C-alpha cells in the first residue's frame, strides 16, 4: 500500500469541455473572444513598440506600463489560442504537463499583474505627493528591483501548485469543466484529500487581492488628500488626470476578480457557464482594455499611436 500511495496515477491528457452547457454556441462565442485577443495583441504590441522607440517615454510610469503590456500578452496568449482551438476545431485534449504549465503561467502572471498595478499606484503617489523627490526615489534600479520582486513573489507562490497536483490520483475522469486549466477545476477531478490545495488556493488569492488592493487604496487616499490641497481647480484636475488611466486599469483587473470570487461563494446555484464566462472575462478584459485606456488618456502615447497608424495609411 505504501508503494501505491507514492505513485500517483494521472491521466496522460485532460479533456477541456470549453464552456459547459454552451457547447452549441462555441462558434458564436469565439467571435468576441477572437476579437478581444486580436485587440489585446495589437494594442499591447503597439504600446511596447511606442515605449521602446521613444526615448522620452523611458520614464518610470511608462516602464511599468511596458511591464503591464508584457504580462497582458503572456496572460492572453497562455489561454486564448487553446480556447479558440476548442471552439473552432473541437481540439479539446491537453497534455497533463501542458495543463500544469498553462495553470502555472496563468496564475503566476495574474499575481505579477497585481504587483505591477501596485507599483504603478506607488509611482502616482510619489509623482503627486512627493514631486520633488520623484527622480531620486523612482530610479532605474528601483524599477528593476520592483519588476524582479513581482516575478519572484508570483513564482514562489505558484511553484508548489504543479507539484501538489502531480501527486494526486485522478479517479474522476479526465474531463475538465472549463476552457483552460484553472487550478480549482483540475483539483475537482482529484481523489483523496484536496483540502490543502483548496485552502492554499483561497489563501493566495486573498493574500494577493486584499494586500495589494489595500496598498493601492491607501496610495489613493494620500493622492486624494494631496490633490484636494492644491489651490487651483486646474491644478487639481491636471494632477488627478494623470491617475485616470491607472484607476481604469485597476478597475478592469480587480472588478472581475472580486465579482467572480463573490459569485463563487454566493451564487453557487448559478449555471456553470455563468462562472466560466466571468472567469474568461477576467482573463480577456484587462489585456484588451489596458492599451485602449492608456492610449486614449495619455497624450504622449496617443500622439505616437496616431502618428504610427496615419503613417501606415500614406
JSON list of N, CA, C and O in Angstrom, two decimals, residues 157-194:
[
{"chain": "A", "resi": 157, "resn": "UNK", "atom": "N", "xyz": [5.00, 31.76, -5.02]},
{"chain": "A", "resi": 157, "resn": "UNK", "atom": "CA", "xyz": [3.65, 31.35, -4.58]},
{"chain": "A", "resi": 157, "resn": "UNK", "atom": "C", "xyz": [3.04, 30.27, -5.46]},
{"chain": "A", "resi": 157, "resn": "UNK", "atom": "O", "xyz": [2.26, 29.45, -4.99]},
{"chain": "A", "resi": 158, "resn": "UNK", "atom": "N", "xyz": [3.40, 30.26, -6.76]},
{"chain": "A", "resi": 158, "resn": "UNK", "atom": "CA", "xyz": [2.75, 29.34, -7.69]},
{"chain": "A", "resi": 158, "resn": "UNK", "atom": "C", "xyz": [3.53, 28.05, -7.97]},
{"chain": "A", "resi": 158, "resn": "UNK", "atom": "O", "xyz": [2.95, 27.09, -8.45]},
{"chain": "A", "resi": 159, "resn": "UNK", "atom": "N", "xyz": [4.84, 28.02, -7.67]},
{"chain": "A", "resi": 159, "resn": "UNK", "atom": "CA", "xyz": [5.64, 26.81, -7.94]},
{"chain": "A", "resi": 159, "resn": "UNK", "atom": "C", "xyz": [5.09, 25.58, -7.23]},
{"chain": "A", "resi": 159, "resn": "UNK", "atom": "O", "xyz": [5.08, 24.49, -7.82]},
{"chain": "A", "resi": 160, "resn": "UNK", "atom": "N", "xyz": [4.59, 25.69, -5.97]},
{"chain": "A", "resi": 160, "resn": "UNK", "atom": "CA", "xyz": [4.07, 24.47, -5.32]},
{"chain": "A", "resi": 160, "resn": "UNK", "atom": "C", "xyz": [2.89, 23.82, -6.06]},
{"chain": "A", "resi": 160, "resn": "UNK", "atom": "O", "xyz": [2.72, 22.60, -5.98]},
{"chain": "A", "resi": 161, "resn": "UNK", "atom": "N", "xyz": [2.08, 24.62, -6.77]},
{"chain": "A", "resi": 161, "resn": "UNK", "atom": "CA", "xyz": [0.84, 24.09, -7.37]},
{"chain": "A", "resi": 161, "resn": "UNK", "atom": "C", "xyz": [1.06, 22.88, -8.29]},
{"chain": "A", "resi": 161, "resn": "UNK", "atom": "O", "xyz": [0.43, 21.84, -8.08]},
{"chain": "A", "resi": 162, "resn": "UNK", "atom": "N", "xyz": [1.92, 22.98, -9.32]},
{"chain": "A", "resi": 162, "resn": "UNK", "atom": "CA", "xyz": [2.09, 21.81, -10.20]},
{"chain": "A", "resi": 162, "resn": "UNK", "atom": "C", "xyz": [2.56, 20.57, -9.43]},
{"chain": "A", "resi": 162, "resn": "UNK", "atom": "O", "xyz": [2.12, 19.45, -9.73]},
{"chain": "A", "resi": 163, "resn": "UNK", "atom": "N", "xyz": [3.44, 20.78, -8.44]},
{"chain": "A", "resi": 163, "resn": "UNK", "atom": "CA", "xyz": [3.96, 19.63, -7.68]},
{"chain": "A", "resi": 163, "resn": "UNK", "atom": "C", "xyz": [2.87, 19.01, -6.80]},
{"chain": "A", "resi": 163, "resn": "UNK", "atom": "O", "xyz": [2.80, 17.79, -6.64]},
{"chain": "A", "resi": 164, "resn": "UNK", "atom": "N", "xyz": [2.02, 19.88, -6.23]},
{"chain": "A", "resi": 164, "resn": "UNK", "atom": "CA", "xyz": [0.90, 19.38, -5.42]},
{"chain": "A", "resi": 164, "resn": "UNK", "atom": "C", "xyz": [-0.07, 18.58, -6.29]},
{"chain": "A", "resi": 164, "resn": "UNK", "atom": "O", "xyz": [-0.60, 17.55, -5.87]},
{"chain": "A", "resi": 165, "resn": "UNK", "atom": "N", "xyz": [-0.31, 19.05, -7.50]},
{"chain": "A", "resi": 165, "resn": "UNK", "atom": "CA", "xyz": [-1.28, 18.39, -8.39]},
{"chain": "A", "resi": 165, "resn": "UNK", "atom": "C", "xyz": [-0.73, 17.10, -8.99]},
{"chain": "A", "resi": 165, "resn": "UNK", "atom": "O", "xyz": [-1.50, 16.21, -9.35]},
{"chain": "A", "resi": 166, "resn": "UNK", "atom": "N", "xyz": [0.58, 17.02, -9.11]},
{"chain": "A", "resi": 166, "resn": "UNK", "atom": "CA", "xyz": [1.20, 15.81, -9.69]},
{"chain": "A", "resi": 166, "resn": "UNK", "atom": "C", "xyz": [1.02, 14.59, -8.79]},
{"chain": "A", "resi": 166, "resn": "UNK", "atom": "O", "xyz": [0.96, 13.46, -9.26]},
{"chain": "A", "resi": 167, "resn": "UNK", "atom": "N", "xyz": [0.94, 14.84, -7.49]},
{"chain": "A", "resi": 167, "resn": "UNK", "atom": "CA", "xyz": [0.90, 13.69, -6.56]},
{"chain": "A", "resi": 167, "resn": "UNK", "atom": "C", "xyz": [-0.49, 13.11, -6.40]},
{"chain": "A", "resi": 167, "resn": "UNK", "atom": "O", "xyz": [-0.65, 12.08, -5.76]},
{"chain": "A", "resi": 168, "resn": "UNK", "atom": "N", "xyz": [-1.51, 13.76, -6.96]},
{"chain": "A", "resi": 168, "resn": "UNK", "atom": "CA", "xyz": [-2.87, 13.25, -6.81]},
{"chain": "A", "resi": 168, "resn": "UNK", "atom": "C", "xyz": [-3.18, 12.07, -7.71]},
{"chain": "A", "resi": 168, "resn": "UNK", "atom": "O", "xyz": [-2.58, 11.90, -8.76]},
{"chain": "A", "resi": 169, "resn": "UNK", "atom": "N", "xyz": [-4.15, 11.29, -7.24]},
{"chain": "A", "resi": 169, "resn": "UNK", "atom": "CA", "xyz": [-4.69, 10.18, -8.04]},
{"chain": "A", "resi": 169, "resn": "UNK", "atom": "C", "xyz": [-5.98, 10.72, -8.64]},
{"chain": "A", "resi": 169, "resn": "UNK", "atom": "O", "xyz": [-6.86, 11.18, -7.93]},
{"chain": "A", "resi": 170, "resn": "UNK", "atom": "N", "xyz": [-6.08, 10.73, -9.98]},
{"chain": "A", "resi": 170, "resn": "UNK", "atom": "CA", "xyz": [-7.25, 11.30, -10.65]},
{"chain": "A", "resi": 170, "resn": "UNK", "atom": "C", "xyz": [-8.22, 10.19, -11.04]},
{"chain": "A", "resi": 170, "resn": "UNK", "atom": "O", "xyz": [-8.04, 9.52, -12.04]},
{"chain": "A", "resi": 171, "resn": "UNK", "atom": "N", "xyz": [-9.25, 10.00, -10.20]},
{"chain": "A", "resi": 171, "resn": "UNK", "atom": "CA", "xyz": [-10.18, 8.91, -10.45]},
{"chain": "A", "resi": 171, "resn": "UNK", "atom": "C", "xyz": [-11.53, 9.41, -10.95]},
{"chain": "A", "resi": 171, "resn": "UNK", "atom": "O", "xyz": [-12.44, 8.63, -11.20]},
{"chain": "A", "resi": 172, "resn": "UNK", "atom": "N", "xyz": [-11.66, 10.73, -11.10]},
{"chain": "A", "resi": 172, "resn": "UNK", "atom": "CA", "xyz": [-12.95, 11.27, -11.54]},
{"chain": "A", "resi": 172, "resn": "UNK", "atom": "C", "xyz": [-12.97, 11.56, -13.04]},
{"chain": "A", "resi": 172, "resn": "UNK", "atom": "O", "xyz": [-13.74, 12.39, -13.51]},
{"chain": "A", "resi": 173, "resn": "UNK", "atom": "N", "xyz": [-12.09, 10.89, -13.76]},
{"chain": "A", "resi": 173, "resn": "UNK", "atom": "CA", "xyz": [-12.06, 11.06, -15.23]},
{"chain": "A", "resi": 173, "resn": "UNK", "atom": "C", "xyz": [-11.23, 12.26, -15.64]},
{"chain": "A", "resi": 173, "resn": "UNK", "atom": "O", "xyz": [-10.81, 13.07, -14.82]},
{"chain": "A", "resi": 174, "resn": "UNK", "atom": "N", "xyz": [-10.97, 12.39, -16.95]},
{"chain": "A", "resi": 174, "resn": "UNK", "atom": "CA", "xyz": [-10.07, 13.45, -17.42]},
{"chain": "A", "resi": 174, "resn": "UNK", "atom": "C", "xyz": [-10.80, 14.72, -17.87]},
{"chain": "A", "resi": 174, "resn": "UNK", "atom": "O", "xyz": [-10.18, 15.63, -18.41]},
{"chain": "A", "resi": 175, "resn": "UNK", "atom": "N", "xyz": [-12.11, 14.80, -17.65]},
{"chain": "A", "resi": 175, "resn": "UNK", "atom": "CA", "xyz": [-12.91, 15.89, -18.21]},
{"chain": "A", "resi": 175, "resn": "UNK", "atom": "C", "xyz": [-12.91, 17.13, -17.31]},
{"chain": "A", "resi": 175, "resn": "UNK", "atom": "O", "xyz": [-13.48, 17.11, -16.22]},
{"chain": "A", "resi": 176, "resn": "UNK", "atom": "N", "xyz": [-12.26, 18.20, -17.77]},
{"chain": "A", "resi": 176, "resn": "UNK", "atom": "CA", "xyz": [-12.22, 19.46, -17.00]},
{"chain": "A", "resi": 176, "resn": "UNK", "atom": "C", "xyz": [-13.38, 20.34, -17.46]},
{"chain": "A", "resi": 176, "resn": "UNK", "atom": "O", "xyz": [-13.49, 20.66, -18.65]},
{"chain": "A", "resi": 177, "resn": "UNK", "atom": "N", "xyz": [-14.24, 20.72, -16.53]},
{"chain": "A", "resi": 177, "resn": "UNK", "atom": "CA", "xyz": [-15.41, 21.54, -16.87]},
{"chain": "A", "resi": 177, "resn": "UNK", "atom": "C", "xyz": [-15.02, 23.01, -16.98]},
{"chain": "A", "resi": 177, "resn": "UNK", "atom": "O", "xyz": [-15.47, 23.87, -16.22]},
{"chain": "A", "resi": 178, "resn": "UNK", "atom": "N", "xyz": [-14.12, 23.30, -17.91]},
{"chain": "A", "resi": 178, "resn": "UNK", "atom": "CA", "xyz": [-13.60, 24.65, -18.10]},
{"chain": "A", "resi": 178, "resn": "UNK", "atom": "C", "xyz": [-12.98, 24.71, -19.49]},
{"chain": "A", "resi": 178, "resn": "UNK", "atom": "O", "xyz": [-12.81, 23.69, -20.14]},
{"chain": "A", "resi": 179, "resn": "UNK", "atom": "N", "xyz": [-12.60, 25.95, -19.93]},
{"chain": "A", "resi": 179, "resn": "UNK", "atom": "CA", "xyz": [-11.95, 26.02, -21.25]},
{"chain": "A", "resi": 179, "resn": "UNK", "atom": "C", "xyz": [-10.45, 26.30, -21.13]},
{"chain": "A", "resi": 179, "resn": "UNK", "atom": "O", "xyz": [-9.77, 26.50, -22.13]},
{"chain": "A", "resi": 180, "resn": "UNK", "atom": "N", "xyz": [-9.94, 26.31, -19.90]},
{"chain": "A", "resi": 180, "resn": "UNK", "atom": "CA", "xyz": [-8.48, 26.31, -19.68]},
{"chain": "A", "resi": 180, "resn": "UNK", "atom": "C", "xyz": [-8.21, 25.64, -18.34]},
{"chain": "A", "resi": 180, "resn": "UNK", "atom": "O", "xyz": [-9.14, 25.36, -17.58]},
{"chain": "A", "resi": 181, "resn": "UNK", "atom": "N", "xyz": [-6.94, 25.36, -18.06]},
{"chain": "A", "resi": 181, "resn": "UNK", "atom": "CA", "xyz": [-6.59, 24.61, -16.85]},
{"chain": "A", "resi": 181, "resn": "UNK", "atom": "C", "xyz": [-6.54, 25.52, -15.63]},
{"chain": "A", "resi": 181, "resn": "UNK", "atom": "O", "xyz": [-5.48, 25.99, -15.22]},
{"chain": "A", "resi": 182, "resn": "UNK", "atom": "N", "xyz": [-7.69, 25.77, -15.09]},
{"chain": "A", "resi": 182, "resn": "UNK", "atom": "CA", "xyz": [-7.77, 26.59, -13.87]},
{"chain": "A", "resi": 182, "resn": "UNK", "atom": "C", "xyz": [-7.56, 25.66, -12.68]},
{"chain": "A", "resi": 182, "resn": "UNK", "atom": "O", "xyz": [-8.02, 24.52, -12.68]},
{"chain": "A", "resi": 183, "resn": "UNK", "atom": "N", "xyz": [-6.84, 26.14, -11.67]},
{"chain": "A", "resi": 183, "resn": "UNK", "atom": "CA", "xyz": [-6.42, 25.31, -10.54]},
{"chain": "A", "resi": 183, "resn": "UNK", "atom": "C", "xyz": [-7.57, 24.51, -9.91]},
{"chain": "A", "resi": 183, "resn": "UNK", "atom": "O", "xyz": [-7.52, 23.28, -9.83]},
{"chain": "A", "resi": 184, "resn": "UNK", "atom": "N", "xyz": [-8.62, 25.21, -9.51]},
{"chain": "A", "resi": 184, "resn": "UNK", "atom": "CA", "xyz": [-9.70, 24.51, -8.80]},
{"chain": "A", "resi": 184, "resn": "UNK", "atom": "C", "xyz": [-10.47, 23.54, -9.70]},
{"chain": "A", "resi": 184, "resn": "UNK", "atom": "O", "xyz": [-10.96, 22.53, -9.24]},
{"chain": "A", "resi": 185, "resn": "UNK", "atom": "N", "xyz": [-10.54, 23.86, -11.00]},
{"chain": "A", "resi": 185, "resn": "UNK", "atom": "CA", "xyz": [-11.23, 22.97, -11.94]},
{"chain": "A", "resi": 185, "resn": "UNK", "atom": "C", "xyz": [-10.49, 21.63, -12.05]},
{"chain": "A", "resi": 185, "resn": "UNK", "atom": "O", "xyz": [-11.11, 20.57, -12.19]},
{"chain": "A", "resi": 186, "resn": "UNK", "atom": "N", "xyz": [-9.16, 21.67, -11.95]},
{"chain": "A", "resi": 186, "resn": "UNK", "atom": "CA", "xyz": [-8.35, 20.44, -12.01]},
{"chain": "A", "resi": 186, "resn": "UNK", "atom": "C", "xyz": [-8.43, 19.71, -10.67]},
{"chain": "A", "resi": 186, "resn": "UNK", "atom": "O", "xyz": [-8.58, 18.48, -10.63]},
{"chain": "A", "resi": 187, "resn": "UNK", "atom": "N", "xyz": [-8.38, 20.46, -9.57]},
{"chain": "A", "resi": 187, "resn": "UNK", "atom": "CA", "xyz": [-8.45, 19.86, -8.22]},
{"chain": "A", "resi": 187, "resn": "UNK", "atom": "C", "xyz": [-9.74, 19.04, -8.06]},
{"chain": "A", "resi": 187, "resn": "UNK", "atom": "O", "xyz": [-9.74, 17.98, -7.43]},
{"chain": "A", "resi": 188, "resn": "UNK", "atom": "N", "xyz": [-10.83, 19.50, -8.66]},
{"chain": "A", "resi": 188, "resn": "UNK", "atom": "CA", "xyz": [-12.11, 18.80, -8.55]},
{"chain": "A", "resi": 188, "resn": "UNK", "atom": "C", "xyz": [-12.06, 17.39, -9.12]},
{"chain": "A", "resi": 188, "resn": "UNK", "atom": "O", "xyz": [-12.89, 16.55, -8.78]},
{"chain": "A", "resi": 189, "resn": "UNK", "atom": "N", "xyz": [-11.11, 17.10, -9.99]},
{"chain": "A", "resi": 189, "resn": "UNK", "atom": "CA", "xyz": [-11.00, 15.76, -10.59]},
{"chain": "A", "resi": 189, "resn": "UNK", "atom": "C", "xyz": [-10.16, 14.82, -9.73]},
{"chain": "A", "resi": 189, "resn": "UNK", "atom": "O", "xyz": [-10.12, 13.61, -9.99]},
{"chain": "A", "resi": 190, "resn": "UNK", "atom": "N", "xyz": [-9.46, 15.37, -8.76]},
{"chain": "A", "resi": 190, "resn": "UNK", "atom": "CA", "xyz": [-8.56, 14.56, -7.95]},
{"chain": "A", "resi": 190, "resn": "UNK", "atom": "C", "xyz": [-9.30, 13.86, -6.82]},
{"chain": "A", "resi": 190, "resn": "UNK", "atom": "O", "xyz": [-10.31, 14.36, -6.31]},
{"chain": "A", "resi": 191, "resn": "UNK", "atom": "N", "xyz": [-8.78, 12.69, -6.47]},
{"chain": "A", "resi": 191, "resn": "UNK", "atom": "CA", "xyz": [-9.36, 11.97, -5.32]},
{"chain": "A", "resi": 191, "resn": "UNK", "atom": "C", "xyz": [-8.43, 12.16, -4.13]},
{"chain": "A", "resi": 191, "resn": "UNK", "atom": "O", "xyz": [-7.32, 12.64, -4.27]},
{"chain": "A", "resi": 192, "resn": "UNK", "atom": "N", "xyz": [-8.88, 11.70, -3.00]},
{"chain": "A", "resi": 192, "resn": "UNK", "atom": "CA", "xyz": [-8.06, 11.85, -1.81]},
{"chain": "A", "resi": 192, "resn": "UNK", "atom": "C", "xyz": [-8.28, 13.21, -1.18]},
{"chain": "A", "resi": 192, "resn": "UNK", "atom": "O", "xyz": [-9.23, 13.91, -1.50]},
{"chain": "A", "resi": 193, "resn": "UNK", "atom": "N", "xyz": [-7.37, 13.58, -0.29]},
{"chain": "A", "resi": 193, "resn": "UNK", "atom": "CA", "xyz": [-7.53, 14.81, 0.49]},
{"chain": "A", "resi": 193, "resn": "UNK", "atom": "C", "xyz": [-7.01, 16.02, -0.29]},
{"chain": "A", "resi": 193, "resn": "UNK", "atom": "O", "xyz": [-5.79, 16.21, -0.42]},
{"chain": "A", "resi": 194, "resn": "UNK", "atom": "N", "xyz": [-7.92, 16.83, -0.81]},
{"chain": "A", "resi": 194, "resn": "UNK", "atom": "CA", "xyz": [-7.52, 18.02, -1.57]},
{"chain": "A", "resi": 194, "resn": "UNK", "atom": "C", "xyz": [-7.68, 19.29, -0.72]},
{"chain": "A", "resi": 194, "resn": "UNK", "atom": "O", "xyz": [-7.63, 20.40, -1.24]}
]
